[in-house]
Every structure is written in C-alpha cells, then in structure tokens.
Amino acid sequence: MATDNTSTAASGYVQPEIDVQALTEVLDGEYAEIRDLVRTNLVTYASVLEEADELGVDAFRERVRELVVEMAATGQTGMGFPSKYGGGGDIGASIAAFETLAFGDLSVLVKVGVQFGLFGGAILHLGTERHHDAYLPDLITGQLMGCFAMTETGHGSNVQALGTLARYDAAGQEFVITTHGDQARKDYIGNAARHAELAVVFAQLEVGGKSEGVHAFVVPIRVGGEVAPGVRIEDDGRKMGLNGVDNGRIWFDGVRVPREALLNRFADVTTEGVYESSIENPDRRFFTMLGTLVQGRVSVGGAGVNAAKVALAIATKYAVRRRQFQAISDAEEQLLLDYGMHQRRLLPLIARTYALHFAQDVVRTQLHEVFSGIKDDAHARRQLESRAAGTKALGTWHATRVVQECREACGGAGYLTVNRFAALKCDSDIFTTFEGDNHVLLQLVAKGLLTHYASEFEDLDQLGMVRYVTSLAVETVIEKTSVHKLLERVRDLLPGGDEWDQEAGLLDSEYQLAMLRYREEHMLAGAARRLKRGIDQKRNPGVVFSQVQDHVIAVAHAHVERLVLEAFVDKVRALPESGNKVALGLLCDLFALSTIEADRAWFMEHGRLTIQRSKAISREVNDLCRKVRPLAEGLVDAWGIPPEMLRATDLVG
C-alpha cells in the first residue's frame, strides 16, 4: 500500500506524522458523538474498576446494576430502541455505544448486553406492538430487569433441540412451561440469579399435541422481588470472571402464562388453539427467528476488538517507557519497543486490531441497513448473519490472544491486578464462547460459502447441508470454484497470470488481496471435493462432514480474513492524502503480510510462495515493524481510550 508520500529519492522513506485527533475521528466515524457520551460515562464511573477488586460478589453485583440503570438515564444504552418508547431509534449507534463501553469494566458491559441487547432485543425483534407497549418503556430505563433464557445445560449451540416444553392449554388459553429434567434447565443465564423479573424463555411449542418447534415466551420469574410460583432459580456461583453479572439456572414446573405471552412476530396461537405462521417451513421459521438476534454477535465481536485495544494501549505505553539491558549504548539501557522481537510481538497485533476495527465498521453498517429497512431482503440478511458470525469469531479470538501477549510483554508488572490485565483476561475469555461458540459460528460461515447463500438452503440443518452440498449441488460448487481448472483460474485470481505473484510488489495491495482470495477459493474447492468423494463412496453424510470439519473451518477462517483485509484496503484507499493515510497504509501492509507469513506453509505447499519470496515477506514484515515503531504510541492513543480506563500509572506513565 505504498504511496508517493512514503518515499524520497534520498532515503526511500519518509516517516509520516500522525494527527492523533484526526485519526480518532476516522475511527469513531459517524458515531463520534455517542462514543464520546460513553467515554464521559466511563470516566464518571471509573471507580467501578477498583470496586471490582474490593467488593464481595453480592455487593459488586448490586453496584453493577446501579451503574447500568444510571447509564441508561443518559440515553447511552437505549439507542437501538424506537424513539416512541424512549429510545434513540438508531441500531448502528447502539452497537457503537456497546463497543466503546468495552473500554471499561466488562461486567458492566455484559449486564448492559443482557438487559438491552438480549432481553430487550428479543422483546423488540420477536414481539409485536402489545409486547412493545407493555415492556419497552420500563425496560429501556432499566426499571424492569429481564433475562434471556435460551441456553440449557444439555443444549448449548443446538437451539433446535431445546428440552423446555411450552404446551398450549386451549381451555385456559394459557401456555404451560415445564422443564423436563436437569439437561433442559436454563443455565448460565445472565441477570437470572438476582435481578431479573421477566425472562424471555425459548421452549418447544406444543399445540393440540403437535410440536411446532422452538418459540419464545415472556415469563415472570420474580414477583415483588420473590421467586415466582413454579419457578426455581439457582445461582451459578463464582465464575472465572464477570462476577458482577448474576448468572443463574432456572427450572419451570408447570408455570402458566397467558396466550399473549408468546412473542408472536413470526407465529401465533389463536384463542381456539390453532397455530398460525406466515412462514410455512418450520426450519426456515426457526432460522428467521434466530436471525433477528444477530445483533448480539455484532456487539460481542466489536467488544472483543475494543478489549484488545485496552491491552495493547497498556503494553505499548509500557514498552516506550521501560528500559532493559544496555544493548546499544553503554550509558543507557534500551527501550523495550526498540527491540526487534518486542516490535514483532506487539506491532502486528496493533495492525490486526485496526484491520478488525474497520471490518467491524462494515458489519455494523450492514446490521443497521438490514434492521432499519434500508437493505432488508433475504440475501442481505444471510450475508449479514455470515459476516457477523465470522467477524465475531476472529475478533474474540484476537482479544484472547492479545490480552495474553500484552500481559507477558509487561513482565512481572503485567501480573499486578491494578493494571487491568487480570480483569481483561478473566472477563473477556468467555467472549469466544458466548453468542455462539466460535467454531460453530465458522461452520455457519462455511455453510453460506458452500451453498452460495441460496434462500432454499437456509432451512437446512447440518446433515441436510451436507447432503445438499455433496449431491447435485456439489457440481455447481466445483464448477464455480473450477476444481478441474484451478491452474487456469489462477489467471483470474492473480492479475497478470500464473507467474505474476512471483514478481508482484509485496506492498501492492492487489497482490496481498489476490493471495488471500486464492487461498480461500482453493480451500473451498478442496472442501467441496472432499465432501463429494465421501458421498460417492456411499459413506454416511454425518461421518463425511465430521472428517472434513477441520477443512470446512479453515475455509471459513480464510474467507473472513479476506473480508477483513478488503475492509482495511477499502478504508485506506478512501482517505485523503495525509500522514494518517500513510500510517494506516503501513499497518495495512503489516496486517496483510503477517497474515500471509503466518500461513506460509499453506502458500508454499500450494505453489504460491517460493522459499525466496517467503523470506522476503519476513524481511518486509520486520521492516514494516521498524517503520511503525515511532508511530506506535500515537496509533494506540487514536483509539481514544480514557486514561482512567488504563489504571496502571506505573506502566503507562
């Protein structure tokens, strides 16, 4: 991504100057105002970072609840709800607010997510006007606390197999909610152990003796502060982190709720006991219902990226202050960030964080367009679901990796609770699991790739998808990915033909994109070919898929990395000429080449990387790290993390 600004005849390179405030404006984008409101609130309530360490579990849970209600009063948490109920009427702004809140205590973040994202989002997106009128005004202010009771002890990711039963009693015009065994108990439910009055309960609906699949119901679980009749609640106890959130287990023993308790946007039961739905296919109905809840995945992915920013800001600021060993001068020890290995550890992670930030911008925009009706068609929704799943997976894995690397990069000082690494490590670790296990989410991405997002396949379960892909449609996949003509197809993927990528400039973004596109296409063709071979051998489709599963996950991972690089390249190209554009260009190159370098074995195995070129890429990554080194502190400052959120004055100055 080199530009004319980066080179002179004399030295070949001129170090760009970063305008930190202008770069913050680029990063904040159209939601600068809401992000600044959240930053102000974070500073106002900064004491919660100390309280998380000092208070007992019960007291800290109460403190977190107080903060959530106080923040709600500023309008920060209600941005995604309709203005007629007291919200801000802007889905994109609600995601931007949530992302920014991740700079602070993550128990507060998750409590906000449970109350306004999961519980509130289910009422908003699965309910109709009668539910909106009844619940949204008090829900938005935090006066009515609720929980989202989907997950069961025995059924995590497999929501279609939930064991909780909601049987319709036509005589009483009520639904009877029952937990059948401990495997069907609702588990790990945020807000359940202490604060929720209502639960949105996902259960198998049975009408007239016939199962109609999973539906959602509004069920009171506390009345006047006491657990409701027929409901049993148990505290999940201390967790690895997020102990300001009261996770619990819920059992239902014949709990009766009125017919109107069914969240009936997609299906309803008449007073006579007749089931009705505008979506005839039960599987499609189920996936349509779950698709409305994609907001949670978009939120968690963005929160993971911002948690990574906090860790990197601390580690980078420490590395430009802390000296170790007299490596160059006899008079003074050398700064940590002047060591090549330290640059290698931190600077590619900063580059990847910027890349994921811009990828998150894309998925947030898609979410806003779909849920605001700007691009609300079936294809746009499926693309959103796939992109949200993939970005969430890569963003949260990145957070886990970054926090660990940054903790180690701060040595013994990084192990002190005061510097936030302990809290970040314990509180963000669950991000890789909740709102969908990352490996399961990447299977969702792969399903979209293998079926080309065609509408008739959204109702397929995993077995159905395997049978589809491996029967008639695998021919379409092979034709599209040109398995039989892969070498000829290189000319389409690599501008300039089969040898072009051996001579193209490493800093040419077209080369970088072509390499990631080639990897994705080749892997996709290989997965389809393996699936087809298994079915041609008359083997069980489930067994075939299980044996190819690692390949399928790799396809999805490669696809999302390609989307992330495209988002970064597009962002840099769109910026006006400036020092900031040059600096972001360096980061974009560093992200692209370090990504290729990390998978160099694959590229070499598949003839796209010679030994000499592989070595050249490593040299270029080292050179880019040296160029980014003087810019590092400005790059992390541009994230706009309030200094109060970094806490560790001994580390960061």
Coordinates of C-alpha atoms in Angstrom, one line a residue, residues 59-445:
A59 CA -22.1 -6.1 46.7
F60 CA -20.4 -5.9 43.3
R61 CA -23.4 -7.3 41.5
E62 CA -25.6 -4.6 43.1
R63 CA -23.1 -1.9 42.2
V64 CA -23.1 -3.1 38.5
R65 CA -26.9 -3.0 38.5
E66 CA -26.8 0.6 39.8
L67 CA -24.4 1.7 37.1
V68 CA -26.4 0.1 34.4
V69 CA -29.5 2.0 35.5
E70 CA -27.6 5.3 35.8
M71 CA -26.0 4.9 32.4
A72 CA -29.5 4.1 31.0
A73 CA -30.6 7.5 32.2
T74 CA -28.1 9.2 29.9
G75 CA -29.6 7.6 26.8
Q76 CA -26.4 5.5 26.1
T77 CA -28.0 2.1 26.4
G78 CA -31.3 2.7 24.7
M79 CA -30.0 3.9 21.3
G80 CA -31.3 0.9 19.4
F81 CA -35.0 1.1 20.6
P82 CA -37.7 3.1 18.8
S83 CA -38.0 6.7 19.9
K84 CA -41.7 6.4 20.7
Y85 CA -40.7 4.2 23.7
G86 CA -37.9 6.5 24.8
G87 CA -35.1 5.0 22.7
G88 CA -32.8 6.6 20.2
G89 CA -34.1 4.8 17.1
D90 CA -30.6 4.1 15.7
I91 CA -29.3 0.5 15.7
G92 CA -25.9 1.4 14.4
A93 CA -25.4 3.9 17.3
S94 CA -26.4 1.2 19.8
I95 CA -23.6 -1.0 18.6
A96 CA -21.1 1.8 18.6
A97 CA -22.1 2.6 22.2
F98 CA -21.7 -1.0 23.2
E99 CA -18.3 -1.3 21.5
T100 CA -17.0 1.8 23.3
L101 CA -18.3 0.6 26.7
A102 CA -15.8 -2.3 26.3
F103 CA -13.0 0.1 27.3
G104 CA -14.4 -0.1 30.8
D105 CA -15.4 -2.9 33.3
L106 CA -16.7 -5.8 31.3
S107 CA -19.2 -6.9 33.9
V108 CA -21.0 -3.6 33.3
L109 CA -20.7 -4.2 29.5
V110 CA -22.2 -7.7 29.8
K111 CA -25.0 -6.6 32.1
V112 CA -25.9 -3.9 29.5
G113 CA -25.7 -6.6 26.8
V114 CA -28.0 -9.0 28.6
Q115 CA -30.6 -6.3 29.6
F116 CA -30.8 -4.2 26.5
G117 CA -29.3 -6.4 23.8
L118 CA -30.6 -9.9 24.6
F119 CA -33.7 -9.4 26.7
G120 CA -34.7 -6.1 25.2
G121 CA -33.7 -7.2 21.7
A122 CA -35.8 -10.3 21.9
I123 CA -38.9 -8.3 23.0
L124 CA -38.3 -5.8 20.2
H125 CA -37.5 -8.1 17.4
L126 CA -39.6 -11.2 18.2
G127 CA -42.6 -9.4 19.9
T128 CA -45.3 -7.2 18.4
E129 CA -46.9 -4.0 19.5
R130 CA -48.6 -5.5 22.5
H131 CA -45.2 -6.6 23.9
H132 CA -43.5 -3.3 23.0
D133 CA -46.2 -1.2 24.7
A134 CA -46.1 -3.4 27.8
Y135 CA -42.4 -3.7 28.4
L136 CA -40.2 -1.4 26.3
P137 CA -40.7 1.9 28.2
D138 CA -39.6 0.4 31.6
L139 CA -37.1 -2.0 30.0
I140 CA -35.2 0.9 28.4
T141 CA -34.8 2.8 31.7
G142 CA -33.6 -0.3 33.5
Q143 CA -36.6 -0.2 35.9
L144 CA -37.7 -3.5 34.5
M145 CA -34.9 -6.0 34.5
G146 CA -35.0 -9.2 32.5
C147 CA -33.0 -12.1 31.2
F148 CA -32.7 -14.2 28.0
A149 CA -33.3 -17.8 28.8
M150 CA -32.2 -19.8 25.7
T151 CA -29.2 -21.9 26.7
E152 CA -29.8 -25.2 28.5
T153 CA -27.3 -27.4 30.4
G154 CA -27.6 -30.1 27.8
H155 CA -28.3 -28.0 24.8
G156 CA -25.8 -25.2 24.1
S157 CA -25.3 -24.4 20.5
N158 CA -28.1 -26.8 19.4
V159 CA -31.0 -24.5 20.0
Q160 CA -33.4 -26.5 17.9
A161 CA -33.1 -29.4 20.3
L162 CA -34.0 -27.5 23.5
G163 CA -35.8 -29.6 26.1
T164 CA -38.1 -27.0 27.8
L165 CA -41.7 -27.5 26.8
A166 CA -44.5 -24.9 26.3
R167 CA -47.8 -26.7 25.9
Y168 CA -50.9 -24.8 24.9
D169 CA -53.9 -25.3 27.2
A170 CA -56.9 -24.2 25.0
A171 CA -59.4 -24.4 27.8
G172 CA -57.4 -21.9 30.0
Q173 CA -55.9 -20.0 27.0
E174 CA -52.6 -20.4 28.6
F175 CA -49.2 -21.9 27.9
V176 CA -47.8 -24.3 30.4
I177 CA -44.0 -24.1 30.7
T178 CA -42.1 -27.1 32.0
T179 CA -38.5 -28.2 32.4
H180 CA -38.1 -31.9 31.6
G181 CA -35.0 -33.0 33.6
D182 CA -31.8 -31.2 34.5
Q183 CA -30.5 -31.3 30.9
A184 CA -33.4 -29.0 30.0
R185 CA -32.8 -26.5 32.8
K186 CA -31.9 -23.0 31.6
D187 CA -28.2 -22.4 32.5
Y188 CA -25.6 -19.6 32.6
I189 CA -28.5 -17.1 32.2
G190 CA -27.2 -13.5 33.0
N191 CA -29.5 -11.5 35.4
A192 CA -31.3 -14.7 36.4
A193 CA -29.7 -15.3 39.8
R194 CA -30.6 -12.0 41.4
H195 CA -32.2 -9.2 39.3
A196 CA -34.5 -10.3 36.5
E197 CA -38.2 -10.1 37.0
L198 CA -39.0 -11.4 33.5
A199 CA -37.4 -14.0 31.3
V200 CA -37.7 -14.5 27.5
V201 CA -37.9 -18.2 27.6
F202 CA -37.1 -20.3 24.5
A203 CA -39.1 -23.6 24.5
Q204 CA -40.6 -26.2 22.3
L205 CA -44.2 -25.2 21.5
E206 CA -46.8 -27.9 21.5
V207 CA -50.3 -27.1 20.2
G208 CA -53.0 -29.7 20.1
G209 CA -50.5 -32.5 20.7
K210 CA -48.3 -31.4 17.8
S211 CA -44.8 -29.9 18.1
E212 CA -44.3 -26.6 16.3
G213 CA -40.6 -26.1 17.1
V214 CA -38.8 -23.5 19.3
H215 CA -40.6 -20.3 20.1
A216 CA -40.1 -17.5 22.7
F217 CA -42.3 -16.6 25.6
V218 CA -42.3 -13.8 28.2
V219 CA -42.4 -15.5 31.6
P220 CA -42.4 -13.8 35.0
I221 CA -39.7 -15.4 37.2
R222 CA -40.0 -13.0 40.2
V223 CA -43.0 -11.2 41.7
G224 CA -42.4 -8.5 44.2
G225 CA -38.7 -9.5 44.4
E226 CA -39.6 -13.1 45.3
V227 CA -39.2 -16.1 43.0
A228 CA -42.4 -16.7 41.2
P229 CA -44.6 -19.8 42.0
G230 CA -43.5 -22.9 39.9
V231 CA -40.1 -21.3 39.2
R232 CA -36.8 -22.5 40.8
I233 CA -33.7 -20.4 40.5
E234 CA -30.1 -21.4 41.5
D235 CA -27.0 -19.2 41.4
D236 CA -24.3 -20.4 39.0
G237 CA -21.8 -19.2 41.6
R238 CA -18.4 -17.6 41.1
K239 CA -17.1 -17.7 37.6
M240 CA -13.6 -17.2 36.1
G241 CA -14.6 -13.6 35.5
L242 CA -17.6 -11.2 35.1
N243 CA -18.6 -11.7 38.7
G244 CA -20.6 -8.5 38.6
V245 CA -23.2 -10.4 36.4
D246 CA -25.6 -12.7 38.3
N247 CA -25.7 -15.8 36.1
G248 CA -28.1 -18.5 37.2
R249 CA -30.1 -21.6 36.4
I250 CA -33.9 -21.7 36.0
W251 CA -36.4 -24.6 36.2
F252 CA -40.1 -24.3 35.4
D253 CA -42.6 -26.6 36.9
G254 CA -45.9 -26.2 35.1
V255 CA -45.7 -22.4 35.1
R256 CA -48.8 -20.9 33.4
V257 CA -48.6 -17.7 31.3
P258 CA -51.4 -16.2 29.2
R259 CA -51.7 -16.8 25.4
E260 CA -50.4 -13.2 24.8
A261 CA -47.0 -14.2 26.4
L262 CA -46.0 -15.8 23.1
L263 CA -43.6 -13.4 21.2
N264 CA -45.7 -13.6 18.1
R265 CA -44.0 -11.7 15.3
F266 CA -43.5 -14.9 13.3
A267 CA -46.1 -17.2 14.7
D268 CA -49.2 -17.1 16.9
V269 CA -51.8 -19.4 18.5
T270 CA -55.5 -18.4 18.2
T271 CA -57.9 -18.4 21.1
E272 CA -59.3 -21.7 19.7
G273 CA -55.9 -23.2 19.8
V274 CA -54.9 -23.0 16.1
Y275 CA -51.3 -22.5 15.3
E276 CA -50.6 -19.9 12.6
S277 CA -47.5 -18.6 10.9
S278 CA -46.6 -16.5 7.9
I279 CA -43.6 -18.8 7.4
E280 CA -44.7 -22.3 6.5
N281 CA -41.5 -24.2 6.7
P282 CA -40.7 -24.8 10.4
D283 CA -36.9 -24.9 9.9
R284 CA -37.0 -21.6 7.9
R285 CA -39.2 -20.1 10.6
F286 CA -36.7 -21.1 13.3
F287 CA -33.7 -19.6 11.4
T288 CA -35.6 -16.5 10.6
M289 CA -36.3 -16.1 14.3
L290 CA -32.7 -16.6 15.3
G291 CA -31.6 -14.3 12.5
T292 CA -33.3 -11.3 14.2
L293 CA -31.0 -11.9 17.2
V294 CA -27.7 -11.3 15.2
Q295 CA -27.2 -8.0 16.9
G296 CA -25.6 -9.8 19.9
R297 CA -22.9 -11.3 17.7
V298 CA -22.1 -8.0 16.1
S299 CA -21.9 -6.4 19.6
V300 CA -19.6 -9.1 21.1
G301 CA -17.3 -9.0 18.1
G302 CA -16.8 -5.3 18.5
A303 CA -16.4 -5.5 22.2
G304 CA -13.7 -8.1 21.8
V305 CA -11.7 -5.8 19.5
N306 CA -12.0 -2.9 21.9
A307 CA -10.9 -5.0 24.9
A308 CA -7.8 -5.9 22.8
K309 CA -7.2 -2.1 22.3
V310 CA -7.0 -1.6 26.1
A311 CA -4.5 -4.3 26.5
L312 CA -2.4 -3.1 23.5
A313 CA -2.5 0.5 24.8
I314 CA -1.1 -0.5 28.2
A315 CA 1.6 -2.8 26.7
T316 CA 2.6 -0.2 24.1
K317 CA 2.9 2.6 26.5
Y318 CA 4.9 0.4 28.9
A319 CA 7.2 -0.6 26.0
V320 CA 8.1 3.1 25.1
R321 CA 9.0 3.8 28.8
R322 CA 10.5 0.7 30.2
R323 CA 14.2 0.1 29.6
Q324 CA 16.0 -3.2 29.7
F325 CA 19.7 -4.1 29.0
Q326 CA 22.4 -1.8 27.6
A327 CA 22.1 -3.2 24.1
I328 CA 23.3 -0.2 22.0
S329 CA 24.6 2.4 24.4
D330 CA 26.9 1.9 27.4
A331 CA 25.3 4.9 29.0
E332 CA 21.6 3.9 28.9
E333 CA 19.5 0.8 28.7
Q334 CA 17.4 0.3 25.6
L335 CA 13.6 0.8 25.4
L336 CA 11.6 -2.4 25.1
L337 CA 9.9 -1.3 21.9
D338 CA 13.3 -0.7 20.2
Y339 CA 14.0 -4.4 20.4
G340 CA 13.0 -6.2 17.1
M341 CA 11.4 -9.1 19.0
H342 CA 9.2 -6.7 21.0
Q343 CA 8.1 -5.0 17.8
R344 CA 7.3 -8.3 16.3
R345 CA 5.2 -9.2 19.4
L346 CA 3.1 -6.1 19.6
L347 CA 3.0 -4.2 16.3
P348 CA 1.4 -6.8 14.0
L349 CA -1.3 -7.1 16.8
I350 CA -1.9 -3.4 16.5
A351 CA -2.2 -3.7 12.8
R352 CA -4.6 -6.6 13.1
T353 CA -6.7 -4.6 15.6
Y354 CA -7.0 -1.8 13.2
A355 CA -8.0 -4.2 10.5
L356 CA -10.7 -5.8 12.7
H357 CA -11.9 -2.3 13.7
F358 CA -12.6 -1.5 10.0
A359 CA -14.1 -4.9 9.4
Q360 CA -16.4 -4.3 12.4
D361 CA -17.4 -1.0 10.8
V362 CA -18.6 -2.9 7.7
V363 CA -20.7 -5.5 9.7
R364 CA -22.2 -2.7 11.9
T365 CA -23.3 -0.8 8.8
Q366 CA -24.8 -4.0 7.3
L367 CA -26.7 -4.6 10.6
H368 CA -28.0 -1.0 10.6
E369 CA -29.1 -1.2 7.0
V370 CA -30.9 -4.6 7.4
F371 CA -32.7 -3.6 10.7
S372 CA -33.5 -0.1 9.5
G373 CA -35.1 -1.5 6.4
I374 CA -32.6 0.1 4.0
K375 CA -31.5 -3.2 2.6
D376 CA -33.9 -5.7 4.2
D377 CA -34.0 -8.6 1.8
A378 CA -33.3 -12.2 2.3
H379 CA -29.9 -12.2 0.7
A380 CA -28.8 -9.1 2.7
R381 CA -29.9 -10.9 5.9
R382 CA -28.0 -14.1 5.1
Q383 CA -24.8 -12.1 4.2
L384 CA -25.2 -10.2 7.5
E385 CA -25.6 -13.4 9.5
S386 CA -22.5 -14.9 7.9
R387 CA -20.3 -11.8 8.3
A388 CA -21.5 -11.3 11.9
A389 CA -20.6 -14.8 12.8
G390 CA -17.2 -14.7 11.1
T391 CA -16.2 -11.3 12.4
K392 CA -17.3 -12.2 16.0
A393 CA -15.1 -15.4 15.8
L394 CA -12.0 -13.6 14.6
G395 CA -12.5 -10.6 16.8
T396 CA -12.9 -12.5 20.1
W397 CA -10.1 -15.0 19.4
H398 CA -7.9 -11.9 18.7
A399 CA -8.9 -10.4 22.1
T400 CA -7.9 -13.6 23.9
R401 CA -4.5 -13.8 22.1
V402 CA -3.8 -10.0 22.5
V403 CA -4.5 -9.9 26.3
Q404 CA -2.1 -12.8 26.9
E405 CA 0.7 -11.5 24.7
C406 CA 0.4 -8.0 26.2
R407 CA 0.4 -9.4 29.8
E408 CA 3.6 -11.3 29.0
A409 CA 5.1 -8.2 27.3
C410 CA 4.7 -6.3 30.6
G411 CA 6.6 -8.9 32.6
G412 CA 6.0 -9.0 36.4
A413 CA 4.3 -5.6 36.3
G414 CA 1.7 -7.1 34.0
Y415 CA 0.7 -9.6 36.6
L416 CA -0.5 -6.9 39.1
T417 CA -4.3 -6.6 39.4
V418 CA -4.0 -2.8 39.2
N419 CA -3.1 -2.8 35.5
R420 CA -6.3 -4.4 34.2
F421 CA -4.7 -7.4 32.6
A422 CA -6.2 -9.7 35.3
A423 CA -9.7 -8.3 34.7
L424 CA -9.3 -8.3 30.9
K425 CA -8.1 -11.8 30.8
C426 CA -10.8 -13.3 33.1
D427 CA -13.7 -11.2 31.9
S428 CA -13.1 -11.3 28.1
D429 CA -12.2 -15.0 27.9
I430 CA -15.9 -16.1 27.6
F431 CA -16.3 -13.9 24.5
T432 CA -15.0 -16.7 22.4
T433 CA -17.9 -18.9 23.6
F434 CA -21.0 -16.8 24.2
E435 CA -23.2 -15.5 21.4
G436 CA -22.1 -18.7 19.7
D437 CA -19.0 -20.9 20.1
N438 CA -16.5 -19.6 17.5
H439 CA -16.0 -23.0 15.8
V440 CA -19.8 -23.4 15.4
L441 CA -20.0 -19.9 14.0
L442 CA -17.3 -20.6 11.4
Q443 CA -19.4 -23.6 10.3
L444 CA -22.3 -21.2 9.7
V445 CA -19.9 -19.1 7.6

